[in-house]
Amino acid sequence: MSIAIEKDSVRVELIRDLNESEFADRYGCDRYTATVLGNRFDYLVEHMSVRLLTGAFSPVLRDFYDLACTVSAPPTLGYQVPAASNGIVLMAGTTIDAVANTVEEFGAENLGPGDVLISNDPYRTGNHNNDLLFVRPVFHDGKIAAFVNLNAHQLDMGGTVPGGFSASKQNVYENGLVLSPRLLMRAGQPVAESWNVIFDNVRMAEILYPDMLTVCSSLDLGERLVLESIERYGLAAVHGTMKYVCDMGAERMATSLAELPDGDWYGSEQIDCDGVDDTEDYRIRVAVRKRATRIEVDFSGTSRQARSSINATAWDTKTSVGIALKYLFDPHGRFNSGLYRDVDIVLPEGTLLSALPPDGCVFMYFEQSQAILGALLRALADAVGPAALAGDRGSADLHTAFGTHADGTPWVSALQCGGEIGPYGANQFGDADTQCMAYEANGVAPAIEAIEKDSPAVIMRHEPRIDSAGPGHFRGGASMIRDTLWLEDATHSLTELRYKSSAGFGVHGGGAGQRGGIWSFGPRDDGAITPPDTSPESFARGEAWAGVIDPTTNLPSEQGQFIYPFRAGANRSIVNSVIRYLTNAGGGWGDPLSRDPNKVLVDVRDGYVSVAGAARDYAVVIVGDPDTDPEGLTVDESATAALRRTATAED
């Protein structure tokens, strides 16, 4: 692809303008073959994912889909990544640089057929220690033709906290086992010293060991599919298609940016605190500058790296930038390395988003990644106009609990019983979903039956909260409320950092979603279970563990008191306690007064909006009782018209 600037306009010479001979000279095959192979790369990474998903023992892999597969070009082609799986895009995006970093440090010349190279150091590979990168070179005629890669979360990688999920770790030595690039398999055989160093340092080896074997099996499958592609279509066509797919990604991004007027835009997001205390303010600041077909994303002015493990690395920041730009400018097609070709990122060292060891401890990178996305969506909301995306809940709301069974056996419930499932923000195409992962996760919801089988927990409630969604012409997703009964004493690790400001911001005239929090409800003095209901009054008898909370009602409130979530010795529950998660809600899109009254009626019938909320937020008068006669609800059209005239005049 080539770009030519002509005075005030941008002319983009497209790949589709190449004639057949020019295309074949550039990509080593015809268009049809390139299309087939491009889709085959997608097929390849999805089949690698499925093999691990169907064989995994860890609930984080099996139920949460906390993995990503990619295929990379050889060093001679710059490690280009033409395909990423539909897993956790935060993990797929970092492999664009992580594979190159890992292979270059180890030495491509030191690799052979059947090898598997691993690394998990966040400063080399991004993400956190539990995300172990597996890289398998694919050899053809004695040379590396490609790499197949799998980035998979391991249930534990050592450190001070089982499972690793803690905001209070203050340096890399507390964080867990760090693996520099090394071989796990040599010529198809285990490298004993690598396996030993892992299992000498981690908990729950009985789960990690079979899962790592399954990862190696997935890499075997990926290698076989690449070699089959080379055998059928030829090495030149496979390498040419890798270039073609990435060139197309770059072309789509450049073409979209060319349509956006040049300009400068600014955004920011607030992080509540770190794991030391809440005395230091952390803020992500971004300036976006677009000229012609290039865009610069500048994080100068972002707060220094935090004092505990809430930091992210430059690789995570780069990934989040790519996700934001793809959402706004190239929503179709796979995430690949080509989309960065016209993107410049300015990121000073030693910030919250570019932490340095040993004190810039990285674990909860996923919280900063989502805040980066929020800052960029805020910055570009006016620039893209109707294409703006409202904020989602802004946090992965990950919850980890751990304890010891009566027989002394340790247990861990990881990423299952918090607010992992929650709302998106609305956009120009319609109302937002309420039961999703975060914008950057794309995982799957753990099954209730699996949670209750593996952990001493009972899921008592999982439902939307009425009147929480950001109002708009299209409504945001509602807060999700989840109550979990814990049948044993437990320690709980919280990861939420987004309560002080509204993460679910509205766009294009839409309103913000309500804020959430976390509460604990202990048993009665005699040990009996007293599960709370969802009425506003029910919150009063709980103990707030996190959020901005009204001291009188114990409900979330913009003017309330911030409850620091990482207090030493806190967040422990006794047997028969209920832990409640209430996620932040998603923002709305467009003027709420323009929402179709019949859509508001459906929301009232379905429990997303109350009768009072319909009048307050949408100026729609609903007649009837949604509890006793939901199908008998009607819109009072004349009263609605009058109320909307009044509301419009007041605006």
XYZ file of C-alpha atoms in Angstrom, residues 122-621:
500
model
C 5.707 -8.850 31.880
C 8.488 -6.461 30.903
C 9.408 -8.781 28.013
C 5.996 -10.129 27.044
C 3.343 -7.858 28.552
C 0.352 -9.034 30.613
C 1.242 -10.568 33.992
C 3.269 -13.462 35.380
C 0.370 -15.897 35.229
C 0.094 -15.429 31.455
C 2.680 -17.848 30.133
C 3.669 -17.417 26.494
C 4.363 -20.602 24.525
C 6.093 -20.227 21.132
C 6.685 -23.056 18.670
C 8.792 -22.500 15.559
C 7.534 -24.175 12.398
C 10.390 -25.433 10.237
C 10.223 -26.070 6.495
C 13.289 -27.229 4.537
C 15.473 -26.549 7.558
C 14.397 -22.931 8.049
C 11.850 -21.233 10.283
C 8.748 -20.665 8.160
C 6.440 -19.376 10.923
C 5.670 -19.467 14.622
C 2.498 -20.711 16.272
C 1.900 -19.127 19.660
C -0.365 -19.621 22.639
C -0.608 -17.168 25.532
C -2.422 -18.958 28.364
C -3.214 -17.957 31.930
C -1.861 -20.388 34.521
C -3.898 -20.818 37.691
C -0.884 -19.999 39.871
C 2.698 -18.904 39.252
C 3.884 -18.594 42.846
C 4.297 -15.358 44.773
C 2.773 -14.182 48.014
C -0.901 -14.754 47.116
C -2.510 -17.963 45.788
C -3.572 -17.314 42.220
C -1.603 -14.054 42.124
C -4.545 -11.659 42.132
C -3.562 -8.951 44.597
C -3.118 -5.195 44.346
C -0.749 -4.998 47.293
C 2.377 -6.695 45.928
C 5.045 -3.989 45.814
C 7.912 -5.455 43.791
C 8.732 -8.212 41.340
C 10.087 -10.443 44.101
C 6.645 -10.667 45.717
C 4.902 -11.060 42.389
C 5.742 -14.661 41.522
C 8.003 -16.773 39.358
C 9.649 -14.906 36.465
C 10.719 -16.994 33.485
C 13.130 -15.456 31.024
C 13.015 -17.016 27.533
C 13.855 -20.725 27.815
C 12.933 -24.039 26.260
C 10.099 -26.086 27.695
C 10.427 -28.727 24.979
C 13.499 -29.627 22.908
C 12.869 -31.673 19.769
C 9.522 -32.782 21.166
C 10.909 -33.893 24.526
C 10.436 -32.136 27.900
C 13.337 -30.051 29.164
C 13.450 -31.285 32.748
C 15.058 -28.225 34.324
C 12.360 -25.915 32.919
C 9.494 -28.089 34.157
C 11.205 -28.462 37.526
C 11.763 -24.762 38.114
C 8.078 -24.131 37.398
C 6.698 -26.867 39.625
C 9.128 -26.116 42.432
C 7.550 -22.657 42.691
C 3.831 -22.925 41.944
C 0.738 -24.121 43.736
C -1.774 -26.538 42.187
C 0.733 -28.299 39.953
C -1.834 -31.080 39.484
C -3.809 -28.628 37.321
C -0.957 -26.753 35.655
C 0.867 -29.881 34.487
C -1.905 -31.396 32.316
C -2.892 -27.945 31.045
C 0.664 -27.254 29.884
C 0.727 -30.609 28.113
C -2.504 -29.641 26.360
C -0.962 -26.319 25.339
C 1.909 -28.234 23.744
C -0.641 -30.410 21.948
C -2.370 -27.271 20.649
C 0.959 -26.029 19.315
C 1.504 -29.388 17.606
C -1.856 -28.931 15.891
C -0.971 -25.391 14.847
C 2.349 -26.532 13.383
C 0.637 -29.305 11.424
C -1.904 -26.900 9.948
C 0.826 -24.467 8.881
C 2.847 -27.250 7.240
C -0.260 -28.535 5.466
C -0.828 -25.031 4.120
C 2.748 -24.819 2.853
C 2.504 -28.267 1.252
C -0.705 -27.383 -0.561
C -0.096 -23.757 -1.564
C 3.671 -23.286 -1.376
C 5.883 -21.331 1.007
C 5.841 -18.205 -1.175
C 2.049 -18.064 -1.055
C 1.940 -18.585 2.735
C 4.498 -15.842 3.366
C 2.909 -13.591 0.771
C -0.486 -13.992 2.409
C 0.979 -13.065 5.785
C 2.173 -9.818 4.222
C -1.115 -9.358 2.376
C -3.305 -9.750 5.472
C -1.183 -7.278 7.445
C -1.062 -4.853 4.522
C -4.848 -5.006 4.344
C -5.058 -4.220 8.049
C -2.812 -1.213 7.568
C -4.785 -0.124 4.515
C -8.134 -0.267 6.277
C -6.796 1.796 9.172
C -5.171 4.378 6.880
C -8.306 4.661 4.732
C -10.490 5.236 7.788
C -8.096 7.784 9.257
C -8.009 9.636 5.941
C -11.751 10.281 6.303
C -11.326 11.812 9.771
C -10.600 15.568 9.778
C -7.173 16.488 11.118
C -7.236 17.601 14.715
C -6.050 17.273 18.293
C -8.174 15.702 21.023
C -7.637 14.984 24.705
C -8.969 12.513 27.250
C -8.239 11.200 30.713
C -9.317 8.551 33.193
C -8.899 8.353 36.939
C -7.610 5.342 38.866
C -8.909 5.185 42.431
C -5.756 4.159 44.291
C -2.944 1.639 44.477
C -2.444 -1.217 46.913
C -0.528 0.917 49.434
C -3.196 3.507 50.299
C -5.457 6.063 48.587
C -3.342 9.159 49.238
C -1.864 9.331 45.749
C -3.928 10.349 42.732
C -3.354 8.328 39.564
C -4.522 9.600 36.220
C -4.104 8.463 32.631
C -3.800 11.393 30.236
C -3.831 11.045 26.482
C -3.487 13.474 23.586
C -4.523 12.232 20.153
C -3.182 14.045 17.098
C -4.303 13.046 13.636
C -2.717 14.270 10.400
C -3.557 12.838 6.967
C -3.450 9.042 7.365
C -1.329 8.952 10.533
C -2.360 9.224 14.142
C -0.238 9.912 17.225
C -1.325 8.775 20.681
C 0.637 10.601 23.375
C 0.497 9.551 27.043
C 2.784 12.284 28.338
C 1.448 13.589 31.650
C 0.242 10.189 32.830
C 0.967 9.533 36.514
C 4.146 7.843 37.618
C 4.182 4.093 38.097
C 2.179 2.970 41.098
C 3.700 1.688 44.325
C 2.064 -1.714 43.994
C 1.047 -4.236 41.373
C -1.644 -2.266 39.525
C 0.771 -1.173 36.756
C 0.853 -2.084 33.082
C 3.705 -2.336 30.589
C 4.307 -0.593 27.284
C 3.172 -3.755 25.454
C -0.215 -3.656 27.213
C -0.575 0.031 26.404
C 0.195 -0.571 22.742
C -2.411 -3.326 22.644
C -5.092 -1.099 24.194
C -4.354 1.656 21.693
C -4.848 -0.818 18.865
C -8.123 -2.049 20.356
C -9.495 1.486 20.667
C -8.556 2.395 17.101
C -9.999 -0.835 15.752
C -13.286 -0.301 17.574
C -13.634 3.209 16.173
C -12.080 2.997 12.713
C -11.882 -0.646 11.630
C -14.512 -2.701 13.468
C -14.548 -5.525 10.924
C -11.940 -8.194 10.382
C -9.265 -9.709 12.593
C -6.873 -7.964 14.936
C -3.420 -8.097 13.326
C -0.094 -6.296 13.464
C -0.764 -4.277 10.321
C -3.200 -1.924 12.040
C -0.289 -0.234 13.879
C 1.598 0.799 10.737
C 0.207 4.339 10.692
C 0.083 4.723 14.479
C 2.720 6.470 16.580
C 2.645 6.000 20.367
C 4.450 8.380 22.725
C 4.919 6.764 26.133
C 7.455 8.027 28.684
C 9.176 5.384 30.809
C 8.209 4.700 34.387
C 4.530 5.627 34.225
C 1.450 3.735 35.336
C 1.336 2.428 31.752
C 5.048 1.744 31.243
C 6.275 0.474 34.589
C 9.886 -0.547 35.177
C 11.189 -3.241 37.543
C 11.778 -4.004 40.316
C 9.363 -1.627 42.079
C 7.034 -1.016 39.135
C 5.273 -4.270 39.876
C 2.878 -5.451 37.143
C -0.093 -7.695 37.732
C -3.422 -5.879 37.371
C -2.488 -4.625 33.909
C -6.014 -5.397 32.712
C -7.435 -2.572 34.847
C -5.084 -0.010 33.301
C -5.727 -1.434 29.835
C -9.428 -0.737 30.204
C -8.752 2.747 31.556
C -6.554 3.439 28.498
C -9.437 2.386 26.271
C -11.829 4.621 28.214
C -9.505 7.628 27.932
C -9.198 7.129 24.172
C -12.946 6.656 23.674
C -13.515 9.879 25.632
C -10.852 11.735 23.652
C -12.245 10.716 20.264
C -15.971 10.872 21.074
C -16.482 14.302 19.507
C -14.118 13.571 16.629
C -16.038 10.514 15.430
C -19.497 11.961 16.170
C -22.247 9.347 15.914
C -19.648 6.558 15.771
C -18.663 7.249 19.406
C -18.837 4.372 21.882
C -20.136 4.908 25.403
C -18.078 3.634 28.323
C -18.578 0.139 29.646
C -18.215 -0.729 33.321
C -14.509 0.077 33.151
C -13.266 -2.855 35.201
C -12.984 -6.574 34.711
C -14.430 -6.913 38.256
C -12.330 -10.013 38.793
C -12.753 -11.766 42.113
C -10.491 -14.394 43.643
C -11.166 -16.207 46.903
C -8.990 -18.754 48.615
C -8.887 -20.802 51.782
C -8.267 -24.252 53.207
C -10.690 -27.165 53.414
C -11.178 -28.966 56.719
C -8.753 -31.692 55.589
C -6.026 -29.086 55.017
C -6.329 -29.019 51.232
C -5.988 -25.497 49.813
C -8.610 -24.202 47.388
C -8.822 -21.218 45.035
C -11.811 -19.738 43.219
C -10.361 -17.582 40.454
C -12.338 -15.158 38.237
C -15.711 -16.743 38.959
C -17.706 -15.085 41.721
C -17.266 -11.365 41.206
C -18.664 -9.055 38.569
C -16.861 -10.709 35.679
C -20.051 -10.586 33.608
C -21.401 -7.069 33.122
C -22.485 -4.283 30.793
C -21.196 -2.626 27.657
C -21.889 0.961 26.674
C -24.359 1.832 23.933
C -23.484 2.868 20.380
C -25.207 4.120 17.242
C -26.512 0.655 16.403
C -28.593 -0.027 19.486
C -28.903 -0.694 23.181
C -25.922 -2.184 24.949
C -25.750 -5.749 26.171
C -25.800 -6.229 29.921
C -24.186 -9.675 30.289
C -20.790 -9.454 28.622
C -17.143 -9.372 29.490
C -15.272 -6.072 29.375
C -14.632 -4.397 26.001
C -11.154 -5.925 25.841
C -11.828 -9.408 27.167
C -14.186 -11.329 24.852
C -14.159 -14.275 27.215
C -17.033 -16.531 28.172
C -19.152 -16.714 31.323
C -18.291 -19.447 33.836
C -21.106 -21.937 34.291
C -22.834 -21.761 37.687
C -22.699 -25.549 37.991
C -18.935 -25.575 37.392
C -18.359 -22.846 39.981
C -20.361 -24.650 42.641
C -18.658 -27.967 41.868
C -15.110 -26.596 42.115
C -15.451 -24.090 44.975
C -17.190 -23.916 48.389
C -19.640 -21.377 46.994
C -23.299 -21.094 46.024
C -24.402 -18.467 43.495
C -27.584 -17.059 44.988
C -28.297 -14.211 42.592
C -27.125 -12.944 39.204
C -29.405 -10.293 37.711
C -29.539 -6.756 36.254
C -30.153 -3.837 38.630
C -33.119 -1.667 37.742
C -32.572 2.008 36.804
C -28.779 1.652 36.738
C -28.104 1.842 32.983
C -27.005 5.087 31.374
C -30.086 6.597 29.667
C -29.983 7.519 26.003
C -31.634 7.208 22.636
C -29.970 3.821 22.976
C -29.677 2.603 26.545
C -26.439 1.464 28.172
C -26.099 -1.945 29.748
C -27.393 -2.285 33.305
C -25.307 -3.015 36.373
C -25.156 -6.697 37.237
C -25.654 -7.738 40.834
C -24.206 -11.062 41.981
C -24.596 -12.555 45.468
C -22.396 -15.515 46.397
C -22.740 -17.580 49.567
C -19.393 -18.877 50.850
C -19.623 -22.185 52.676
C -16.177 -21.922 54.248
C -14.036 -19.182 55.734
C -12.353 -17.324 52.880
C -9.967 -14.531 52.029
C -11.040 -12.410 49.053
C -8.842 -10.534 46.602
C -10.487 -7.509 44.947
C -9.219 -5.813 41.793
C -11.612 -2.890 41.260
C -10.038 0.546 40.662
C -12.802 2.555 38.955
C -15.343 3.891 41.449
C -14.260 7.511 42.046
C -15.341 8.600 38.555
C -18.019 7.314 36.218
C -16.450 4.652 34.010
C -19.715 4.159 32.086
C -19.736 7.612 30.517
C -22.390 8.575 27.981
C -21.702 9.866 24.463
C -23.527 11.865 21.808
C -25.898 13.232 24.461
C -26.335 10.007 26.424
C -26.190 9.759 30.209
C -23.686 7.990 32.440
C -24.321 4.631 34.044
C -24.536 4.326 37.812
C -21.570 3.278 39.913
C -21.155 -0.015 41.704
C -19.471 -1.467 44.756
C -18.784 -4.574 46.843
C -20.447 -5.571 50.136
C -20.204 -8.387 52.668
C -23.224 -9.744 54.544
C -22.297 -11.926 57.505
C -24.450 -14.686 58.972
C -26.575 -14.210 62.089
C -24.966 -14.667 65.474
C -26.172 -18.268 65.510
C -24.493 -18.891 62.135
C -27.704 -19.006 60.130
C -27.681 -17.720 56.562
C -29.465 -14.413 56.023
C -29.335 -13.726 52.279
C -30.089 -10.106 51.344
C -32.692 -9.051 48.810
C -32.022 -6.360 46.194
C -34.063 -3.534 47.682
C -32.201 -0.290 48.449
C -32.787 -0.994 52.134
C -30.977 -4.327 51.930
C -27.616 -2.648 51.426
C -27.848 -0.963 54.831
C -27.073 -4.131 56.771
C -24.008 -5.038 54.700
C -20.395 -3.997 55.227
C -19.081 -1.998 52.261
C -15.783 -3.399 50.990
C -15.318 -1.112 47.967
C -16.969 1.809 46.207
C -17.978 5.410 46.784
C -20.654 4.813 49.395
C -23.270 7.007 51.045
C -22.633 6.585 54.803
C -26.361 6.781 55.574
C -27.855 4.402 53.009
C -24.728 2.303 52.293
C -25.550 2.673 48.575
C -23.218 3.903 45.811
C -23.249 7.700 45.573
C -21.241 10.307 43.703
C -20.972 12.352 46.904
C -20.272 9.390 49.185
C -17.185 8.219 51.026
C -14.556 6.206 49.157
C -14.046 2.787 50.703
C -10.447 1.716 50.205
C -10.638 -1.885 48.918
C -7.168 -3.152 49.818
C -7.018 -2.635 53.580
C -4.605 -4.944 55.411
C -6.471 -7.775 57.082
C -9.771 -6.829 55.447
C -11.940 -8.668 52.917
C -12.167 -11.883 54.893
C -15.447 -13.719 55.329
C -16.584 -16.378 57.749
C -18.646 -19.419 56.843
C -22.161 -18.632 55.535
C -21.289 -15.062 54.532
C -22.663 -13.543 51.323
C -20.408 -11.371 49.139
C -22.245 -8.974 46.820
C -20.766 -7.508 43.636
C -22.559 -4.647 41.886
C -20.814 -3.641 38.659
C -20.677 -0.140 37.259
C -23.303 0.349 34.547
C -22.690 1.230 30.899
C -23.263 4.665 29.379
C -26.020 5.650 26.997
C -25.808 6.924 23.407
C -27.859 9.884 22.164
C -30.538 12.070 23.710
C -32.770 10.055 26.100
C -35.721 12.293 25.185
C -35.594 10.946 21.638
C -35.910 7.311 22.698
C -38.948 5.537 21.316
C -41.514 5.433 24.165
C -42.377 1.874 23.224
C -38.767 0.854 23.839
C -39.014 2.464 27.262
C -42.190 0.474 27.893
C -40.336 -2.755 27.023
C -37.520 -1.769 29.407
C -40.071 -1.257 32.191
C -41.728 -4.575 31.436
C -38.341 -6.356 31.446
C -37.121 -4.782 34.673
C -34.369 -2.541 33.299
C -36.244 0.706 34.048
C -38.850 1.459 36.709
C -42.056 3.417 36.093
C -40.518 6.327 38.023
C -37.247 5.971 36.093
C -39.100 6.095 32.788
C -40.565 9.483 33.722
C -37.364 10.815 35.270
C -34.802 9.694 32.663
C -36.874 9.474 29.459
C -39.905 11.684 30.114
C -42.145 8.738 29.285
C -45.304 8.106 31.306
